XYZ file of C-alpha atoms in Angstrom:
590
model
C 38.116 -30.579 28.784
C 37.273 -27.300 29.139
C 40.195 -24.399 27.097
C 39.424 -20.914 26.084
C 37.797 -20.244 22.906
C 36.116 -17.839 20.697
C 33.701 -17.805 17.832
C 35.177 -16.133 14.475
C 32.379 -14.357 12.861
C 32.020 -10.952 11.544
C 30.134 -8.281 13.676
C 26.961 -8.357 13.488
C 23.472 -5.873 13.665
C 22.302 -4.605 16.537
C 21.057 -6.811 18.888
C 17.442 -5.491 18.404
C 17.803 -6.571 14.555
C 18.136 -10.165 15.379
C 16.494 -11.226 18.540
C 13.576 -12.572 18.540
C 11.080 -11.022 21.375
C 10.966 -12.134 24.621
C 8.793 -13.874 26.807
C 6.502 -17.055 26.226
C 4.541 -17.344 23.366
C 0.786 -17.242 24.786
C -1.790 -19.479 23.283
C -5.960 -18.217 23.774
C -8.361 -20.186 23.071
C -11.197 -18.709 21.134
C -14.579 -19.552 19.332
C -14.867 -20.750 16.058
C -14.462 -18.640 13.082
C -18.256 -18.344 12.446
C -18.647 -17.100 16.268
C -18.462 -13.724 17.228
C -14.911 -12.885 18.120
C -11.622 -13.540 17.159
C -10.066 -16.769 17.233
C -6.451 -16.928 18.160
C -4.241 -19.546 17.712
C -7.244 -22.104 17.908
C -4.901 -25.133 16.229
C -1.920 -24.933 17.814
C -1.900 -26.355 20.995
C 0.112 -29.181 20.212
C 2.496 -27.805 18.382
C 3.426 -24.682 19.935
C 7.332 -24.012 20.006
C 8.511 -22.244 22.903
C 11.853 -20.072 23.050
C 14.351 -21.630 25.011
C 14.606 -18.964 28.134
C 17.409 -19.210 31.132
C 15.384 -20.284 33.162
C 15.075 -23.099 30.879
C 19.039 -24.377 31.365
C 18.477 -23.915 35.209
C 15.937 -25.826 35.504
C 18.062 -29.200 33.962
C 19.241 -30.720 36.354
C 22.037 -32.764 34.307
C 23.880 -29.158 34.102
C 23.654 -28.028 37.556
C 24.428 -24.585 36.720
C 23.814 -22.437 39.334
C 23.318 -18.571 39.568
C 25.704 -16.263 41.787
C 23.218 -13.747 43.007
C 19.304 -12.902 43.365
C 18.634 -12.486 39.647
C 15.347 -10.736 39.048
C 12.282 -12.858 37.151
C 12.891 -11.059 34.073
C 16.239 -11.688 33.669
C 15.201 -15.328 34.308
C 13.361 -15.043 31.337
C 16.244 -13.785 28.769
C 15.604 -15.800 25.559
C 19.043 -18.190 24.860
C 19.729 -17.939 21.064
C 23.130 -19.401 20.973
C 25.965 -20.854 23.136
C 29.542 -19.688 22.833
C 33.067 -19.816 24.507
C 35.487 -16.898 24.639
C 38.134 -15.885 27.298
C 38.728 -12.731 25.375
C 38.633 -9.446 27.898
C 36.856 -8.112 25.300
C 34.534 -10.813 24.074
C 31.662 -8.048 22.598
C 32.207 -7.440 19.479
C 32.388 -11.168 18.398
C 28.919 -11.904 19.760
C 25.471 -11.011 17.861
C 23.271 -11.234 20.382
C 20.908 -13.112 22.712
C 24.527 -15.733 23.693
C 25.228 -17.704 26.803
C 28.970 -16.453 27.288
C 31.077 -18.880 29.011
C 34.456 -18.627 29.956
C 37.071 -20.417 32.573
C 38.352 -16.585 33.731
C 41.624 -17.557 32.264
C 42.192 -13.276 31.608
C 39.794 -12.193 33.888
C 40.649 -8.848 35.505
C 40.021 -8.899 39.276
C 39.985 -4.871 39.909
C 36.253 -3.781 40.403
C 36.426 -1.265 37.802
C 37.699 -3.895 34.990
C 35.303 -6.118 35.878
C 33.362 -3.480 35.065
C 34.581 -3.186 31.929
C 34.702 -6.125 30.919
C 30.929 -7.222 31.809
C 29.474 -3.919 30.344
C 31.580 -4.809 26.720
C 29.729 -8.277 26.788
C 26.192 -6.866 27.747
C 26.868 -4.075 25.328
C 27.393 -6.923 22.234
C 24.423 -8.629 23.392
C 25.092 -11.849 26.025
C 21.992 -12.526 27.633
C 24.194 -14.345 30.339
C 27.446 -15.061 31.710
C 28.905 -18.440 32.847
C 32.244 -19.046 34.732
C 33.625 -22.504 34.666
C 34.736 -23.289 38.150
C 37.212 -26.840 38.783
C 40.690 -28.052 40.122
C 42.830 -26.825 38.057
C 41.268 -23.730 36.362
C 41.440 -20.215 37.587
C 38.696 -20.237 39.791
C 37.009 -22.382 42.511
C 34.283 -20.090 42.949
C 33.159 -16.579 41.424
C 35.097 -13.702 42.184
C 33.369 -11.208 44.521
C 34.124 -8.256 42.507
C 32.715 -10.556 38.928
C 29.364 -11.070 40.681
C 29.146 -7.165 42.234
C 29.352 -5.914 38.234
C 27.252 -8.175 36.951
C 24.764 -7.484 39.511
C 25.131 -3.880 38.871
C 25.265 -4.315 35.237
C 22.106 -6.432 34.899
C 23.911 -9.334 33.661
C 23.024 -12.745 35.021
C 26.154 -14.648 36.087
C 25.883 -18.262 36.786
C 28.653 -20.787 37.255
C 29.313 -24.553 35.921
C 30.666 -26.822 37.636
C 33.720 -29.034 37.310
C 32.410 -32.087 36.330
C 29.956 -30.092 33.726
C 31.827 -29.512 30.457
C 31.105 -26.656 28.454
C 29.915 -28.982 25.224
C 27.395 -30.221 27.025
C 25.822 -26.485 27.969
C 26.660 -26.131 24.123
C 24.575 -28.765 23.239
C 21.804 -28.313 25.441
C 21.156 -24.978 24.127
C 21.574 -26.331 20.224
C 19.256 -29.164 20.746
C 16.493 -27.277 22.377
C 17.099 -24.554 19.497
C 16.732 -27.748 16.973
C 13.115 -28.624 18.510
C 12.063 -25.479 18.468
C 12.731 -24.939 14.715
C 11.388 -28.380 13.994
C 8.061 -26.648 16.063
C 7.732 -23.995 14.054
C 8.063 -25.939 10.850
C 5.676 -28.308 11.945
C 3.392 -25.246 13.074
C 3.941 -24.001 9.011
C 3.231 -27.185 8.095
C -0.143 -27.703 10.046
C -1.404 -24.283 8.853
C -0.886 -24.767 5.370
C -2.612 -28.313 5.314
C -5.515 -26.096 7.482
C -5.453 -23.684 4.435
C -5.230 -25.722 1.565
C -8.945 -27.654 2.756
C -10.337 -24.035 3.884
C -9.532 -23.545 0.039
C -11.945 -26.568 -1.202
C -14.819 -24.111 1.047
C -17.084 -21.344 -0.454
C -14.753 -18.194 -1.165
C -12.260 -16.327 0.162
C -13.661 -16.194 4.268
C -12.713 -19.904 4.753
C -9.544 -19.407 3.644
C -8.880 -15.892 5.960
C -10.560 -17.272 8.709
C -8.426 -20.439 9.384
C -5.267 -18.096 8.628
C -6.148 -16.010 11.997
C -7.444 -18.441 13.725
C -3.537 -20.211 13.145
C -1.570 -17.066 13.840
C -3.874 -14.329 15.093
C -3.199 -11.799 12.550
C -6.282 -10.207 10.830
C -6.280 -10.566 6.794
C -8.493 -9.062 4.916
C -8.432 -9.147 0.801
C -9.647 -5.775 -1.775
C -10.188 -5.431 -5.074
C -7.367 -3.487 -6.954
C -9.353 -0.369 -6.463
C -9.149 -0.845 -2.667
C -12.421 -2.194 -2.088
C -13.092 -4.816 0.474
C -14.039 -8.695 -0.359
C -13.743 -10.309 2.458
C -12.239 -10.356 6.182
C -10.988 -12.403 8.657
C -11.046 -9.191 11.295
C -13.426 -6.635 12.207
C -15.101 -4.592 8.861
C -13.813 -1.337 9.119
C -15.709 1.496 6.590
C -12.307 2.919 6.189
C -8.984 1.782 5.997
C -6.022 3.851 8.230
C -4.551 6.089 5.456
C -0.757 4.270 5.937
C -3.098 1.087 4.731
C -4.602 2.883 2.153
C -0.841 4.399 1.003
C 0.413 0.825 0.940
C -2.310 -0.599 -1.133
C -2.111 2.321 -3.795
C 1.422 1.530 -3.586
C 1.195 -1.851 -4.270
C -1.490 -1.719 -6.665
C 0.241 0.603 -8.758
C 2.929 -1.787 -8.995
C 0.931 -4.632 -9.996
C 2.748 -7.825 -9.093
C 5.937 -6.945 -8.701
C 6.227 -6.396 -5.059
C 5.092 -6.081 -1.725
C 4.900 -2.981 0.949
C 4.951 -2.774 4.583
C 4.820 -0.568 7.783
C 3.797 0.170 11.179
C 0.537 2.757 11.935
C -0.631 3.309 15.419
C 1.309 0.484 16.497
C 0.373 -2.319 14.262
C 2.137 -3.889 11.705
C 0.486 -3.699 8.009
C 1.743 -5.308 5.327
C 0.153 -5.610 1.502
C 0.525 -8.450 -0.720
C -0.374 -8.225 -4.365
C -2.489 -11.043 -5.742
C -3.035 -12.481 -8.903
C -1.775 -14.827 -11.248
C -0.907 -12.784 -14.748
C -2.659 -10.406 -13.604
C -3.317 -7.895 -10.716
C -6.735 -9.641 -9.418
C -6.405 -8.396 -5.902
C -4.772 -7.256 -2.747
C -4.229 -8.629 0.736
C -3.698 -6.983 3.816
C -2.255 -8.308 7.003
C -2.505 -6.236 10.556
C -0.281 -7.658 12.983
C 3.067 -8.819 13.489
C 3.356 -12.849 11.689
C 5.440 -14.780 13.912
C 8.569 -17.321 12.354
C 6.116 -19.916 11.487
C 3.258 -18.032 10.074
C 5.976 -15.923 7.820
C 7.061 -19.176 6.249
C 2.861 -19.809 5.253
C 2.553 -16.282 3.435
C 3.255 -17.574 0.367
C 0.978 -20.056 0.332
C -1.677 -18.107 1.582
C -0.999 -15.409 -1.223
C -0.794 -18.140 -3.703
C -4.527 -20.021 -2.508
C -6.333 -16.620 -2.591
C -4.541 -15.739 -5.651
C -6.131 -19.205 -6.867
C -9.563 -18.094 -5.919
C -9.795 -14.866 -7.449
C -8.777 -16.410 -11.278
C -11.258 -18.957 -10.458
C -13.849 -15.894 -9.626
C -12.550 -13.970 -12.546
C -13.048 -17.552 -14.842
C -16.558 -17.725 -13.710
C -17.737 -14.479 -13.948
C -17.001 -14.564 -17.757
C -20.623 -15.614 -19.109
C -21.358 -13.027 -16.998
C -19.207 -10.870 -18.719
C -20.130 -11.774 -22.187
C -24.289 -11.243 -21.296
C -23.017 -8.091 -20.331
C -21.084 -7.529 -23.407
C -23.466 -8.199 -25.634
C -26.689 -6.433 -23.622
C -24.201 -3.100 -24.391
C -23.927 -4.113 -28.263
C -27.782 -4.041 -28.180
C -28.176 -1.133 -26.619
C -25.512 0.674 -29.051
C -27.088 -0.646 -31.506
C -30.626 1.078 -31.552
C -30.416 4.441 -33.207
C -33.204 5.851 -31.040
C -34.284 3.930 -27.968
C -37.051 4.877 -25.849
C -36.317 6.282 -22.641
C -38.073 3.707 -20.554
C -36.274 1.126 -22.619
C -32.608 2.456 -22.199
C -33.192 2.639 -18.295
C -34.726 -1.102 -17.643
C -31.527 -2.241 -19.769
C -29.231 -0.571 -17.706
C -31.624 -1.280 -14.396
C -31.158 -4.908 -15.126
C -27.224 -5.187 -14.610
C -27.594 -2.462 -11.370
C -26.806 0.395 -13.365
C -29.032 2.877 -11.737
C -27.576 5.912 -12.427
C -30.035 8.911 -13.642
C -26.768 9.316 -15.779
C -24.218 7.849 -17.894
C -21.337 8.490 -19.959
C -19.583 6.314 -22.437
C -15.359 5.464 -22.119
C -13.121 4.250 -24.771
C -9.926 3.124 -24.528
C -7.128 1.792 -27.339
C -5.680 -1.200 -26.034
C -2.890 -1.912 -28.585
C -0.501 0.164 -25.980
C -1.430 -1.931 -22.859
C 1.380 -1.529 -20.844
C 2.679 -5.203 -20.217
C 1.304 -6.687 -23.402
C 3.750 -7.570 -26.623
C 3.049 -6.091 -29.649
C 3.038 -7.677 -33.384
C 6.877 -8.318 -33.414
C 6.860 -10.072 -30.245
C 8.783 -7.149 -27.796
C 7.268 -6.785 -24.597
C 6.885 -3.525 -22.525
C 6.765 -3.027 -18.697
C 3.612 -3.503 -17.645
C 1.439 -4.008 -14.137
C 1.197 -8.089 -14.000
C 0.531 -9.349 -17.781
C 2.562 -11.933 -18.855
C 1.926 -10.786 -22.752
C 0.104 -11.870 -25.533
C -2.003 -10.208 -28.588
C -3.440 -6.841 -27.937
C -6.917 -8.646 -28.413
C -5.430 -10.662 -25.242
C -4.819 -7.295 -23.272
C -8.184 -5.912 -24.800
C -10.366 -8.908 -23.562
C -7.936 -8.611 -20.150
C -8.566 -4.716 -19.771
C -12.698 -5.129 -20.046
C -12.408 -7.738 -17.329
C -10.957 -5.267 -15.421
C -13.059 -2.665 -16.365
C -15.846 -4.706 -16.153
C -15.362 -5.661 -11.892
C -14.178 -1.909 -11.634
C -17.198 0.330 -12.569
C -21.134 -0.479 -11.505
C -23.132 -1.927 -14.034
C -19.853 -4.175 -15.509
C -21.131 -3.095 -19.145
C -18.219 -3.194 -21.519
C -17.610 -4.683 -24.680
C -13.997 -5.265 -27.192
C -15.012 -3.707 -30.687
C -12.150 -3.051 -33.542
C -10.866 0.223 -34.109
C -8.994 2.012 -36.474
C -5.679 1.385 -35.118
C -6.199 -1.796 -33.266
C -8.912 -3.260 -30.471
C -11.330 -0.713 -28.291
C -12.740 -1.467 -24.993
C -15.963 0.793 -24.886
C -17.720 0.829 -21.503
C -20.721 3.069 -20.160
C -20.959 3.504 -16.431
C -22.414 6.104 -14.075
C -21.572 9.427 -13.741
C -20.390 9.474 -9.870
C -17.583 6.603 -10.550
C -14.064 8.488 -10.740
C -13.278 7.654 -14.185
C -10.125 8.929 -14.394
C -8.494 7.079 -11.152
C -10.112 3.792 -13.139
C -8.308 4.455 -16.355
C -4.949 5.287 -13.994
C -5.118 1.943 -12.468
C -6.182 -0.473 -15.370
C -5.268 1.406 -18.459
C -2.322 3.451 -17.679
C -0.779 5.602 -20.465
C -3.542 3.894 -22.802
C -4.934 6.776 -25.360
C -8.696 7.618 -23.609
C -11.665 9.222 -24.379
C -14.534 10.223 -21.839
C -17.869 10.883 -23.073
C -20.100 13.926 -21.302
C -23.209 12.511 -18.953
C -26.071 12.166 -20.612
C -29.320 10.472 -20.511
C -29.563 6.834 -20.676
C -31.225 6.910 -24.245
C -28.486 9.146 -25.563
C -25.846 7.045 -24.405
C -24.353 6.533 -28.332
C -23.763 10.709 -28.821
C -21.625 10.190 -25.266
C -20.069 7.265 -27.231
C -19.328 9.105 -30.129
C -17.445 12.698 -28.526
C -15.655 9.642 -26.369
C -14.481 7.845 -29.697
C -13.861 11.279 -31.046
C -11.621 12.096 -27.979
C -8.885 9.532 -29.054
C -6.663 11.426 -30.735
C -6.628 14.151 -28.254
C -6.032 11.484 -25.720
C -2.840 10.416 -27.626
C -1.136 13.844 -28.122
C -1.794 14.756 -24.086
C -0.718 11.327 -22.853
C -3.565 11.669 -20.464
C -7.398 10.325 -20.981
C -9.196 13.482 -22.416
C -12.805 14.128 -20.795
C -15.500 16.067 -23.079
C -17.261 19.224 -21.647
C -18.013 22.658 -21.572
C -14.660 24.745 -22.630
C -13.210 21.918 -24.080
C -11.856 23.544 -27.330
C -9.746 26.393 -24.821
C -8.879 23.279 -23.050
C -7.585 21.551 -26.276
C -5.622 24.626 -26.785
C -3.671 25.280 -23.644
C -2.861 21.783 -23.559
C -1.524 20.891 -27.518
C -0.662 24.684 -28.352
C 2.937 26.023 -28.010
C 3.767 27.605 -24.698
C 5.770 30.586 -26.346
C 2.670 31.170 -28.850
C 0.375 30.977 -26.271
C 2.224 33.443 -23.869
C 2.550 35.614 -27.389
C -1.395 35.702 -27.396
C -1.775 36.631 -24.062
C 0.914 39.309 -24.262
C -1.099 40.664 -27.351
C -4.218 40.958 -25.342
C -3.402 41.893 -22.363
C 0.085 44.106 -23.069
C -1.662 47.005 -22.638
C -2.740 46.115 -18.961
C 0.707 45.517 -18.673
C 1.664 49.004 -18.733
C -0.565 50.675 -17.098
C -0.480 51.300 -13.308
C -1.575 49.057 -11.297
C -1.556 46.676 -14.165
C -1.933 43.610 -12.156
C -4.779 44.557 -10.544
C -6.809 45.217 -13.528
C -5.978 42.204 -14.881
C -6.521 40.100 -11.651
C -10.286 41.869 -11.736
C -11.042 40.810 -14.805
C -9.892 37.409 -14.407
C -12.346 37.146 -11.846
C -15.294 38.835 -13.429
C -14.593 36.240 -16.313
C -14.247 33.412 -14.115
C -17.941 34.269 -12.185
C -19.313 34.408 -15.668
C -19.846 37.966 -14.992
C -21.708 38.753 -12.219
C -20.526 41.501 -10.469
C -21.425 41.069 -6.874
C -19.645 37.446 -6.628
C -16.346 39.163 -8.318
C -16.774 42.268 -5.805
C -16.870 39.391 -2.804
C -14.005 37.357 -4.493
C -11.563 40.505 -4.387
C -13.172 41.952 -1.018
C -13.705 45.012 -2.998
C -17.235 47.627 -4.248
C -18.873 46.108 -6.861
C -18.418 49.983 -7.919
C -14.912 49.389 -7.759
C -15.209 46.561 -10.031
C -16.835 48.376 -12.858
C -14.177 51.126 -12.540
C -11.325 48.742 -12.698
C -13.157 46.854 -15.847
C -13.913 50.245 -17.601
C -10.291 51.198 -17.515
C -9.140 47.681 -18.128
C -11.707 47.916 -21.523
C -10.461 51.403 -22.261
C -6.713 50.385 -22.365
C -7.595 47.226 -24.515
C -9.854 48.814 -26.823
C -12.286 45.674 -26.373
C -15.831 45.694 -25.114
C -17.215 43.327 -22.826
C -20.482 42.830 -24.369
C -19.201 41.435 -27.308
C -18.656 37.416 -27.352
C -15.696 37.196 -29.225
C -13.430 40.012 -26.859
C -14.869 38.668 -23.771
C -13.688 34.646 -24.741
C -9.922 36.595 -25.994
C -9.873 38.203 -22.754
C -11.023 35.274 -20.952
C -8.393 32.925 -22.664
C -5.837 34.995 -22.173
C -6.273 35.397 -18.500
C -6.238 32.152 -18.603
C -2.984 31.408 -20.187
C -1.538 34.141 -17.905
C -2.609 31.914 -14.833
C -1.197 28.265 -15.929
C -3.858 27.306 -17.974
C -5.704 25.733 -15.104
C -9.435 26.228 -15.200
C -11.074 27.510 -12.706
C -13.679 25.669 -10.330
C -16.807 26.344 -11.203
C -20.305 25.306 -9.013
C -20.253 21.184 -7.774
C -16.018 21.632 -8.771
C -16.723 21.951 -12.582
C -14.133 23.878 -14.384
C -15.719 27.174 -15.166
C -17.064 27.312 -18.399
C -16.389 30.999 -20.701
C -18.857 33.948 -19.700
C -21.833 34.314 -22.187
C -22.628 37.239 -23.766
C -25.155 40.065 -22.093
């Protein structure tokens, strides 16, 4: 018996939010994952669930439904979430989208412009199509003229049932073919992971990526946690789209905590962090997963998070060769040139220079220290700071060229010392792997003289821990030193007692802005004349008064590094780039 009725339910998102797309999900067949090309969906013929569409419910024959005017193909092909009864006049706000509406007209409004109203509140809350029960006894025998005209005009199919048709049965129809088509999609989930789990007995992480696409034709590809690519189901790219490369730092910097995503130029990316205790590696997805492939991420994550412990449990005799080829090269006082480069040659360390790193490990973030209290760290479950030592040069190791790192004891607790190549960017190394970890970084020097880039690095320690940053050894390090540790207001009191004089003068500020940039060229006189767009005879004026006012002399070494300083102070303390982007170093003496 068909009755009015209505579903009680709070209102919901916008219909966008939760319908699904429409239109037929498209299966191509493709060649194999070791072909050229991209497979798509190459398993899932069998098993491929299809939205139920309206066309769908007029095609059974058992309902006989029927629609009231020409409705266009793509309204045929409205996706049918739900079925619902309501003969509210205002049925909207109770539906959430992608409903077949039906009703007996039992409040129907037969002006045009209600009918208007009422058909463009139902579209507006998201029906995908209206049904009017027709029989003796019930309002209507047939749909009202002025019901069909707005619906037409509205875009709304309209179709009717017929007596003998009750509205369970549509009900059910639509439930049960919504009940297949879940039991498809977990059947497609279940198929895939099956496919995965025996691409995971294969050779590496391509097995694994390749059946994933070929199952849901989205493109994975997996990085180091630098960023670096180890394998892809897709096409190689040389670089990554910079949203990509924003979500990996993202997620990298977070270790394993979570997960990013976002849309650039269209496609979907999405970054999930890998690893077991620790951050081992990153996969990214580019495209849109689909119901059943979303329900496989996890196990996708957690095979290739399998593989990359087992790579980072089989590298270790690698590791420890490594290890202890760096203890022997450490340990000769004065090797030979040729010597010092085969040893480095051999682990494809190439470099025509190196510099040494050491890092204190007892402040790993995410390790727990001596009375068992952890900190918040990037992925480690805890353990001994010999743990997060031995866990750090793995990481170092796969990071930098050449892997050569070693755990010695320190002073205050375990070292990881490591010499690599002077191009790697030590300090974005350090940021990822040893964040807020006390640093030193030796100065490049030869292969052979390796342990005096060692030493300044060891040396560097205790700078490292009163600047909370790693601290790098070169040229104008101790005026480095000293705008970083000193006092700001004793600082600013040094400058003001160098330059005050400058100060008062007219046109102070450009003295003192020419002979910041006469220091800063290390004196030569045509680069500062081009710098300030000025005579170099201008320049020696402006420095003549500038030395006449300070009572200093710019031939002598010790006035020209106080002046030099104190411009410095004066701008921020930032040095100056110097030739290749080297901070500028203090102008010799004449």
């Amino acid at each position: 018996m068909r009755g009015p009725g209505r579903r009680e339910c709070p209102r919901a998102l916008p219909d966008d939010t939760l319908r699904p797309p429409d239109g037929p999900t498209v299966l191509v067949r493709g060649p194999s994952p070791g072909s050229p090309g991209r497979p798509l969906h190459r398993h899932l013929m069998d098993t491929v669930s299809m939205p139920l569409h309206l066309s769908d419910l007029l095609a059974r024959t058992d309902l006989r439904l029927a629609v009231t005017y020409d409705v266009p193909p793509e309204q045929l092909a409205r996706t049918i979430e739900a079925a619902t009864v309501s003969d509210l006049p205002t049925p909207g706000k109770w539906l959430q989208g992608g409903e077949l509406l039906m009703t007996i007209g039992l409040l129907l409004p037969m002006e045009p412009a209600a009918c208007r109203a009422y058909v463009r509140d139902a579209a507006e809350g998201g029906a995908a199509c209206l049904a009017l029960g027709l029989g003796q006894g019930l309002p209507f025998q047939e749909a009202p003229e002025p019901l069909v005209r707005a619906a037409e005009e509205a875009g709304l199919p309209l179709l009717t049932v017929p007596d003998e048709v009750p509205f369970i049965a549509v009900t059910k129809a639509v439930f049960d073919a919504r009940a297949d088509e879940q039991r498809a999609l977990l059947h497609r989930a279940f198929a895939t992971q099956r496919r995965l789990t025996a691409a995971a007995a294969g050779d590496g992480l391509l097995p694994m990526l390749a059946e994933w696409t070929a199952a849901t034709g989205v493109d994975a590809a997996v990085l180091d946690p630098l960023g670096r690519l180890l394998a892809t189901s897709g096409p190689e790219r040389r670089t990554l789209p910079a949203q990509a490369r924003e979500l990996l730092d993202r997620v990298a910097a977070r270790g394993l905590r979570g997960s990013a995503s976002s849309t650039a130029a269209g496609q979907q990316l999405e970054v999930q962090p890998l690893g077991a205790r620790r951050l081992r590696g990153l996969l990214l997805l580019t495209g849109r997963p689909d119901d059943a492939a979303r329900s496989v991420v996890p196990g996708l994550v957690a095979l290739l998070s399998l593989e990359l412990e087992r790579r980072h449990l089989s590298d270790e005799p690698e590791r420890r060769r490594r290890s202890a080829l760096l203890s022997e090269l450490l340990a000769d006082e004065d090797p030979s040139a040729d010597r010092a480069r085969d040893m480095l040659r051999s682990v494809g360390l190439t470099a025509e220079r190196v510099r040494a790193v050491v890092v204190e490990a007892a402040g790993t973030p995410g390790t727990r220290t001596a009375n068992g209290a952890g900190a918040a760290g990037t992925g480690a479950a805890g353990g001994t700071a010999d743990d997060a030592a031995r866990e750090m040069a793995a990481d170092l190791a796969l990071a930098v060229p050449g892997g050569l790192v070693r755990v010695v004891d320190g002073a205050t607790g375990p070292v990881v010392e490591a010499v690599v190549g002077e191009e790697p960017d030590v300090r974005e190394v350090l940021a990822r792997f040893a964040p807020r970890c006390p640093a030193g970084i030796g100065p490049a020097t030869a292969p052979e003289a390796v342990r005096v880039s060692l030493r300044q690095a060891a040396g560097l320690l205790a700078v490292s821990r009163a600047a909370g940053e790693p601290a790098h050894a070169r040229q104008s390090q101790a005026s480095r030193l000293l705008l970083d540790l000193g006092d700001g207001s004793t600082l600013h009191g040094y400058a003001d007692s160098v330059l005050g004089p400058l100060d008062l003068a007219d046109h102070g500020e450009e003295l003192i802005a020419t002979l910041a940039a006469w220091l800063e060229t290390g004196g030569a006189w045509d680069a500062t004349s081009r710098r300030l767009g000025v005579h170099r005879h201008t320049v020696r004026n402006r420095l003549d008064k500038a030395m006449e006012l300070t009572g200093r002399r710019l031939d002598d070494p010790d006035d020209r590094f106080d002046l030099w300083l104190a411009t410095r102070i004066r701008r921020g303390g930032a040095p100056a780039a110097g030739p290749g982007g080297r901070p500028a170093p203090p102008p010799p003496g004449r």
